[in-house]
Short mmCIF file of C-alpha atoms in Angstrom, two decimals:
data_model
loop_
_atom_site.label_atom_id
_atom_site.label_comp_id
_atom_site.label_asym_id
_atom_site.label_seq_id
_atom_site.Cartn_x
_atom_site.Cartn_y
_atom_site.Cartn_z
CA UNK A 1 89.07 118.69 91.31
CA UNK A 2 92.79 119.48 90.25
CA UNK A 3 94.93 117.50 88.42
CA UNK A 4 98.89 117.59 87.89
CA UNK A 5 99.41 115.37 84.87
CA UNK A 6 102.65 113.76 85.17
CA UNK A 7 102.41 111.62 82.31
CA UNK A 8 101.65 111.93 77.93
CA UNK A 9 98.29 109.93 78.78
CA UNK A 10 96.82 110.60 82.19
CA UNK A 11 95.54 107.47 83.60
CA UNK A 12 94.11 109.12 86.96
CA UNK A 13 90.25 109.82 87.13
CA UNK A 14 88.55 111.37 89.97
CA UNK A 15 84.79 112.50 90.75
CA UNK A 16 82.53 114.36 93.10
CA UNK A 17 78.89 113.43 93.31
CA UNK A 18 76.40 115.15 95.63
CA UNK A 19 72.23 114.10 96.90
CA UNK A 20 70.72 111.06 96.80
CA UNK A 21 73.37 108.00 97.72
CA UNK A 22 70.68 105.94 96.10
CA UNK A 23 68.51 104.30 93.35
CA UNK A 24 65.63 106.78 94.29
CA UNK A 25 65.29 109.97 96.15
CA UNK A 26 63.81 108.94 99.15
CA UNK A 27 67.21 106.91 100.35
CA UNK A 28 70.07 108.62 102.38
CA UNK A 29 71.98 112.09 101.04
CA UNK A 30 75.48 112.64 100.89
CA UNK A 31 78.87 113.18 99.37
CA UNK A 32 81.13 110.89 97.37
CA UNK A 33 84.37 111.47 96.26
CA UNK A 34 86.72 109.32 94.78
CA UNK A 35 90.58 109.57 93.53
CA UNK A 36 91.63 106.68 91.12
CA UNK A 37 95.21 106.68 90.44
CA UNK A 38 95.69 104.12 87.53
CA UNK A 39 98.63 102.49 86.25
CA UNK A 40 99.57 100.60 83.32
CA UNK A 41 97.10 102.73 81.22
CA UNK A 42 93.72 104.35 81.58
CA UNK A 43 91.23 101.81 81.12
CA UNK A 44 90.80 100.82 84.87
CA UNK A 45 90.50 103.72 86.46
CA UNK A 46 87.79 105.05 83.90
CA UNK A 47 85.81 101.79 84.60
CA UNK A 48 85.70 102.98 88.17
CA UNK A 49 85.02 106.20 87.45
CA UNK A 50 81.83 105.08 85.46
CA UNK A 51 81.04 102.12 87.40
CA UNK A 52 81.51 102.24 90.87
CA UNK A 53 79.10 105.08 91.89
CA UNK A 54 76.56 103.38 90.60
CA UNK A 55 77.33 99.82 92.56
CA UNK A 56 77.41 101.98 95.59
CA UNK A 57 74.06 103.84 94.88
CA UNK A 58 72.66 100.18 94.08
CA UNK A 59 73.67 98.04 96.85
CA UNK A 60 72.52 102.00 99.42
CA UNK A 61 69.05 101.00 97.36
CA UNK A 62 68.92 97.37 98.48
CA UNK A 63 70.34 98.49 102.09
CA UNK A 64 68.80 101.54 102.86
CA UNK A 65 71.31 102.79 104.47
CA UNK A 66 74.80 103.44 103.78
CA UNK A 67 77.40 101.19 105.71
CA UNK A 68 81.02 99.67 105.24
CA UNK A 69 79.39 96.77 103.74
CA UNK A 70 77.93 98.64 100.74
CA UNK A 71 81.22 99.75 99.89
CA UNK A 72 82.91 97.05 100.25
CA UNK A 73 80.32 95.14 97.73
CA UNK A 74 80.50 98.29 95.53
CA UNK A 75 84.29 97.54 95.59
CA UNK A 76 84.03 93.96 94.62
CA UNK A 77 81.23 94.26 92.35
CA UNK A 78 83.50 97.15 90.35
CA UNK A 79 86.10 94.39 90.88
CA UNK A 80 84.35 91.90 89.46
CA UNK A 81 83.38 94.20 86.10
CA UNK A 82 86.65 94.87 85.28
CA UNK A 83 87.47 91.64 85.40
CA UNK A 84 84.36 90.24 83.08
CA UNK A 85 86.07 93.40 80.55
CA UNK A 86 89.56 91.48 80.64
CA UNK A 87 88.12 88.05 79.78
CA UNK A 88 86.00 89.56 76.55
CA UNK A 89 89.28 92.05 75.18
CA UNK A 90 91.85 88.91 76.05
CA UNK A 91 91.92 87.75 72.65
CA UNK A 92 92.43 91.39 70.79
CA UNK A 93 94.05 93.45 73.68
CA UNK A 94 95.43 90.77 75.79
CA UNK A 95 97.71 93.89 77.95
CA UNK A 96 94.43 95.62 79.45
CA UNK A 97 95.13 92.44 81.69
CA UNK A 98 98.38 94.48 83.07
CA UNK A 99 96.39 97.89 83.73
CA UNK A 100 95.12 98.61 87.16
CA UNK A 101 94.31 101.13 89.45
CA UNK A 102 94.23 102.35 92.91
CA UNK A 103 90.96 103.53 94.50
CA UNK A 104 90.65 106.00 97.29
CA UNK A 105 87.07 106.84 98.33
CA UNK A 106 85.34 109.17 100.78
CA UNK A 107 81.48 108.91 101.63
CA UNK A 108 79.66 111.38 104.28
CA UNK A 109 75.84 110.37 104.61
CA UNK A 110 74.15 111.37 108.02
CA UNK A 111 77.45 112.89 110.09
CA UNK A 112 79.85 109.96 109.20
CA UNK A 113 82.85 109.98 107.06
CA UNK A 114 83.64 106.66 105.74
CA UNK A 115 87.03 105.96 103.99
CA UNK A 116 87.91 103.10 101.87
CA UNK A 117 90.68 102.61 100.02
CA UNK A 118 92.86 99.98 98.06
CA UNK A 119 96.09 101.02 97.31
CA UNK A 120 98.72 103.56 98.06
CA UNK A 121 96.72 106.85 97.21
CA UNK A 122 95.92 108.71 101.00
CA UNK A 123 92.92 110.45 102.64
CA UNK A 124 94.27 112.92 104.63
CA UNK A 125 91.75 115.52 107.14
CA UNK A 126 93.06 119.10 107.52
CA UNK A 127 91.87 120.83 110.89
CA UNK A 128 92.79 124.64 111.36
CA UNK A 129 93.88 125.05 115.48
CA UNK A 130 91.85 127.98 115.92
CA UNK A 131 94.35 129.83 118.28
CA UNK A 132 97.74 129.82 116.14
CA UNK A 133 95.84 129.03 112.43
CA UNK A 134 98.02 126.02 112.07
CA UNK A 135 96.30 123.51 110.26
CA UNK A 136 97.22 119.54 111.43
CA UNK A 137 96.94 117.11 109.29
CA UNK A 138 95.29 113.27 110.10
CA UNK A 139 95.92 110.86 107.76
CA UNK A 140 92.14 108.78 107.93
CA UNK A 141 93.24 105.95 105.19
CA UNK A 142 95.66 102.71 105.63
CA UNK A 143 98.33 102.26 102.31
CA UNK A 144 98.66 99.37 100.25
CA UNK A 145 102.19 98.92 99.06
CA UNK A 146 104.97 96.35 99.60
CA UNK A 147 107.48 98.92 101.09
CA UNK A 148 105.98 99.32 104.52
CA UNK A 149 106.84 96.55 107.01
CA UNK A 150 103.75 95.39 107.59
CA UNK A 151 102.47 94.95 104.42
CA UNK A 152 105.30 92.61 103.40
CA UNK A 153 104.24 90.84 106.79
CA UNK A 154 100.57 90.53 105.38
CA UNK A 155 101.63 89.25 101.93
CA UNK A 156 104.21 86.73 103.28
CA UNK A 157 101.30 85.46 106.11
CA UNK A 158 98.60 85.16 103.23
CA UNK A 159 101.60 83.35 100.69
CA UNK A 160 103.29 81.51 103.30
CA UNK A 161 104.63 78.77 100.23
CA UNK A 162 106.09 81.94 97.78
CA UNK A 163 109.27 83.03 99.04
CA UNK A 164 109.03 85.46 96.26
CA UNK A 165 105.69 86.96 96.83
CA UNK A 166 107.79 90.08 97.70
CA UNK A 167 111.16 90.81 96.17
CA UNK A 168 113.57 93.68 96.59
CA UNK A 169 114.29 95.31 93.04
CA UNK A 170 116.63 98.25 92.33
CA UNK A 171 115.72 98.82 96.51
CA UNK A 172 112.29 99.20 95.65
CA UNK A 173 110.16 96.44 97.43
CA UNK A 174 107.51 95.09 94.87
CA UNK A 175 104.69 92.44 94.85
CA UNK A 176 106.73 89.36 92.82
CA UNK A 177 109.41 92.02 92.12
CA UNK A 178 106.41 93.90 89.48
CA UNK A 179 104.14 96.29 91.30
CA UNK A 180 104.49 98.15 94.44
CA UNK A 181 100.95 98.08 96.16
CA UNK A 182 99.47 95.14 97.05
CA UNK A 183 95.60 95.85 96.77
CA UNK A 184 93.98 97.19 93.66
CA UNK A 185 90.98 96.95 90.86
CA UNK A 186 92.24 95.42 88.16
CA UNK A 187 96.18 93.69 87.48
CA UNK A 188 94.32 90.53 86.94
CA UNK A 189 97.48 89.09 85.59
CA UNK A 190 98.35 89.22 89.10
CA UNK A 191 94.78 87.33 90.27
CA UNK A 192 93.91 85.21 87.20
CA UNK A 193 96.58 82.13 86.01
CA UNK A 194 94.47 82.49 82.51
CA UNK A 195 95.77 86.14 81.88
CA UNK A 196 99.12 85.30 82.76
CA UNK A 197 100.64 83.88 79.90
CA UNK A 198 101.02 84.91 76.43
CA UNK A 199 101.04 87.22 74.36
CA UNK A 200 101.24 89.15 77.59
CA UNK A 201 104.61 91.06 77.48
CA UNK A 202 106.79 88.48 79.15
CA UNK A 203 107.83 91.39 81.94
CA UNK A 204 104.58 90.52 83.56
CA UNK A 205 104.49 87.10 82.96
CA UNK A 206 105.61 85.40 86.23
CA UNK A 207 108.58 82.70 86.00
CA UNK A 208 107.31 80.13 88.41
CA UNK A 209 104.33 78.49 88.38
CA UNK A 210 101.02 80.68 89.12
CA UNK A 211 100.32 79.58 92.83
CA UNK A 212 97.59 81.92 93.71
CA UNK A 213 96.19 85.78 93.38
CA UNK A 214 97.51 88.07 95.10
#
């Protein structure tokens, strides 16, 4: 998979796996591909890289079948790891609490193509019109970040007491004027009150009382 680094220290992982979706061979076949665009540094999206295959091809194993529910328990259970990494590197490396990721991921197992995604990276389906050889593009995946309309309409239903829950900054709308997207893995100084206080760099640290995640 190709990679344009735009940074000293890539933070971005990606992967391809192909055959068995599952714990043994005799579950469902398929692809999986996933793009993780990290930010903050490259510790979260590694953790997904190494972790949340093997959620998926545990939870296909208990299932027996692969279905929006096993990745969205592989999600939460890659979720949920990160976070349990956090809360033992606190003490030493209290900033891994500021790294995060976005994670865009593609399954096809028996004729379906299934597309999750949290963040603002984008699945997008190229189909070649066979009688000019233009090739359209569908985008399959729904984006995570504060500057479309109805995100901000999301955040502000689900935060109805934070008037500051989004913020305008240098005309860039951001999640409590920090972070553009609104879903990720990881940022649990954005989910946890415990990781969001010192010695965090105060430019995370939010100003007003911690209400709620986000």
């Amino acid at each position: 998979m190709a990679v344009v680094q735009a940074n000293n220290l890539l933070e971005d992982q990606s992967q391809i796996e192909s055959g068995s979706l599952c714990s043994h061979e005799s579950g469902p076949c398929g692809t999986f591909v996933g793009v993780y665009d990290g930010h903050g540094g490259p510790e979260t999206s590694r953790f997904i890289n190494n972790h949340l295959f093997q959620h998926l091809k545990r939870f296909t194993s208990e299932q027996q079948s692969m279905s929006v529910d096993v990745i969205r328990k592989a999600f939460q259970a890659t979720e949920d790891g990160f976070m349990s990494v956090v809360a033992k590197q606190w003490p030493l490396a209290p900033q891994i609490a500021a790294v995060g990721s976005c994670c865009l991921v593609g399954v096809i197992c028996n004729g379906t193509l299934f597309i999750a995604n949290a963040g603002d990276s984008r699945a997008v389906l190229g189909r070649v019109v066979k009688a000019t050889g233009e090739v359209l593009a569908t985008q399959l995946s729904t984006e995570h970040n504060a500057s479309i309309e109805s995100v901000r309409q999301e955040l502000h239903s689900l935060h109805p007491d934070d008037s500051n829950i989004v913020v305008l900054k240098y005309n860039v709308w951001r999640v409590k004027g920090i972070i553009q997207i609104s879903r990720s893995i990881g940022d649990v100084y954005l989910k946890k009150a415990e990781f969001n206080r010192e010695p965090l760099y105060a430019k995370f640290r939010l100003r007003e009382p911690f209400k709620s995640q986000f």
